[in-house]
Amino acid sequence: RKKGIGEVEGVDYYYVTDDEFDKIKFVEKREYNTFENINGKKTEAVWKYGLSEIELKDLSKPRVVIVDLHGAMELSEYLNNEVVIVYLEIDEKIRMDRALSRNRESIEEIKRRFADDKKVFKGVENLVHAAVNTEISVQAVCEQILQVYNYYN
């Protein structure tokens, strides 16, 4: 997808052209058909996300990767279940406020994604090592994730 306002290349994501994306070998990749809100106009778009094998090349260092449930399962399979999966529980109102503040998608698309997420993430607590509620500070969330990581390693 296109880089959003305030996003930084190499920090938020690596932004590449469709041609470059198609040449990368991925552990996991997804494409989302969505609608962007461009200058108040609803425009159809395809957003592509992926976790490249290059990113996981040096497994001597621990990694924190943010993926959806599908990505977590693909990553776990790729790494022979040598992963710790932490599910971040985010209040729906906070999610909605964040989605609206990005001003990238229509309200209809956001609602559609939220409804889809309820189906996709049903039963997630049975698939993860721990769940962390994000209504606490970012530092506290990071500390809890580190505790989970240390427990399993």
Coordinates of C-alpha atoms in Angstrom, one line a residue:
R1 CA 0.0 0.0 0.0
K2 CA 1.0 3.6 -0.3
K3 CA 2.9 5.1 2.6
G4 CA 0.6 7.0 5.0
I5 CA 1.2 10.4 6.5
G6 CA 3.8 10.3 9.2
E7 CA 5.0 6.7 8.3
V8 CA 8.7 6.2 7.9
E9 CA 10.3 3.9 5.3
G10 CA 12.1 1.0 7.1
V11 CA 10.4 1.8 10.4
D12 CA 6.7 1.4 9.8
Y13 CA 7.1 -0.8 6.6
Y14 CA 9.3 -1.2 3.6
Y15 CA 7.4 0.4 0.7
V16 CA 8.1 -1.2 -2.7
T17 CA 6.4 -1.1 -6.1
D18 CA 4.1 -4.0 -7.1
D19 CA 6.9 -5.3 -9.4
E20 CA 9.4 -5.3 -6.6
F21 CA 6.9 -7.0 -4.3
D22 CA 6.3 -9.7 -6.8
K23 CA 10.0 -10.6 -6.9
I24 CA 10.5 -11.0 -3.1
K25 CA 10.4 -14.4 -1.5
F26 CA 8.0 -14.3 1.4
V27 CA 7.4 -16.4 4.5
E28 CA 3.9 -15.0 4.5
K29 CA 2.1 -12.5 2.3
R30 CA -1.4 -11.1 2.1
E31 CA -3.3 -8.9 -0.3
Y32 CA -6.4 -7.0 0.8
N33 CA -8.9 -5.5 -1.6
T34 CA -10.0 -2.3 0.1
F35 CA -11.2 1.2 -0.6
E36 CA -9.0 4.2 0.2
N37 CA -10.4 7.6 1.0
I38 CA -8.4 9.9 -1.4
N39 CA -9.4 13.6 -1.2
G40 CA -12.8 12.5 0.1
K41 CA -13.3 10.1 -2.8
K42 CA -13.8 6.4 -2.4
T43 CA -11.1 4.6 -4.5
E44 CA -10.6 0.9 -4.9
A45 CA -7.1 -0.3 -4.0
V46 CA -5.1 -3.5 -3.3
W47 CA -2.9 -3.4 -0.3
K48 CA -0.1 -5.9 -0.1
Y49 CA 1.8 -6.9 3.0
G50 CA 4.4 -9.6 3.5
L51 CA 7.2 -10.9 5.8
S52 CA 10.2 -11.6 3.6
E53 CA 12.6 -14.5 4.2
I54 CA 15.4 -11.9 4.3
E55 CA 13.9 -10.4 7.5
L56 CA 14.3 -13.7 9.2
K57 CA 17.7 -14.6 7.8
D58 CA 19.6 -14.1 11.1
L59 CA 17.7 -16.1 13.6
S60 CA 20.4 -15.7 16.3
K61 CA 18.7 -12.4 17.3
P62 CA 15.2 -12.4 18.7
R63 CA 12.6 -10.7 16.5
V64 CA 9.3 -9.0 17.2
V65 CA 7.0 -9.2 14.3
I66 CA 3.5 -7.8 14.0
V67 CA 1.2 -9.9 11.8
D68 CA -2.4 -10.9 11.7
L69 CA -3.6 -14.3 12.8
H70 CA -3.0 -15.9 9.4
G71 CA 0.6 -14.5 9.4
A72 CA 1.2 -15.8 12.9
M73 CA 0.2 -19.3 11.8
E74 CA 2.4 -19.1 8.6
L75 CA 5.4 -17.9 10.6
S76 CA 5.0 -20.6 13.2
E77 CA 4.9 -23.2 10.5
Y78 CA 7.9 -21.7 8.7
L79 CA 9.9 -21.7 11.9
N80 CA 8.8 -25.2 13.1
N81 CA 6.7 -23.8 15.9
E82 CA 9.7 -22.0 17.4
V83 CA 7.8 -18.8 18.0
V84 CA 6.0 -17.1 20.8
I85 CA 2.6 -15.7 19.8
V86 CA 1.2 -12.8 21.8
Y87 CA -2.2 -11.5 21.0
L88 CA -2.8 -7.8 21.6
E89 CA -6.3 -7.1 22.8
I90 CA -7.3 -3.6 21.7
D91 CA -10.6 -1.9 22.7
E92 CA -12.9 -1.6 19.7
K93 CA -13.4 2.1 20.3
I94 CA -9.7 2.7 20.3
R95 CA -9.3 0.7 17.1
M96 CA -12.1 2.7 15.5
D97 CA -10.6 6.0 16.6
R98 CA -7.2 5.0 15.1
A99 CA -8.7 3.8 11.9
L100 CA -10.7 7.0 11.4
S101 CA -7.7 9.2 12.3
R102 CA -5.6 7.6 9.5
N103 CA -8.3 8.8 7.0
R104 CA -7.3 6.1 4.5
E105 CA -10.5 4.0 4.4
S106 CA -14.2 4.8 4.2
I107 CA -16.3 4.1 7.3
E108 CA -18.0 1.3 5.4
E109 CA -14.7 -0.4 4.8
I110 CA -13.6 0.0 8.4
K111 CA -16.9 -1.5 9.6
R112 CA -16.5 -4.4 7.1
R113 CA -13.0 -5.1 8.4
F114 CA -14.1 -5.0 12.0
A115 CA -16.9 -7.5 11.3
D116 CA -14.4 -9.8 9.5
D117 CA -12.0 -9.5 12.4
K118 CA -14.6 -10.9 14.8
K119 CA -14.9 -14.0 12.6
V120 CA -11.2 -14.4 11.9
F121 CA -10.1 -13.9 15.6
K122 CA -12.8 -16.1 17.1
G123 CA -11.1 -18.6 19.4
V124 CA -7.7 -16.9 19.1
E125 CA -7.1 -17.4 22.8
N126 CA -6.6 -21.1 22.1
L127 CA -3.9 -20.4 19.6
V128 CA -1.6 -18.0 21.4
H129 CA 0.9 -18.2 24.2
A130 CA -0.5 -15.0 25.9
A131 CA -2.9 -12.1 25.5
V132 CA -2.0 -8.6 26.5
N133 CA -4.5 -5.9 27.0
T134 CA -3.3 -2.7 25.4
E135 CA -5.3 -0.3 27.6
I136 CA -2.1 0.3 29.5
S137 CA 0.9 2.3 28.5
V138 CA 3.0 1.3 25.5
Q139 CA 5.9 0.7 27.9
A140 CA 3.8 -1.6 30.1
V141 CA 2.7 -3.5 26.9
C142 CA 6.3 -3.9 25.9
E143 CA 7.3 -5.1 29.4
Q144 CA 4.5 -7.7 29.3
I145 CA 5.5 -9.0 25.9
L146 CA 9.1 -9.2 27.1
Q147 CA 7.9 -11.2 30.2
V148 CA 6.1 -13.6 27.9
Y149 CA 9.1 -14.0 25.7
N150 CA 11.4 -14.6 28.6
Y151 CA 9.1 -17.2 30.1
Y152 CA 9.1 -19.3 26.9
N153 CA 12.8 -18.9 26.2

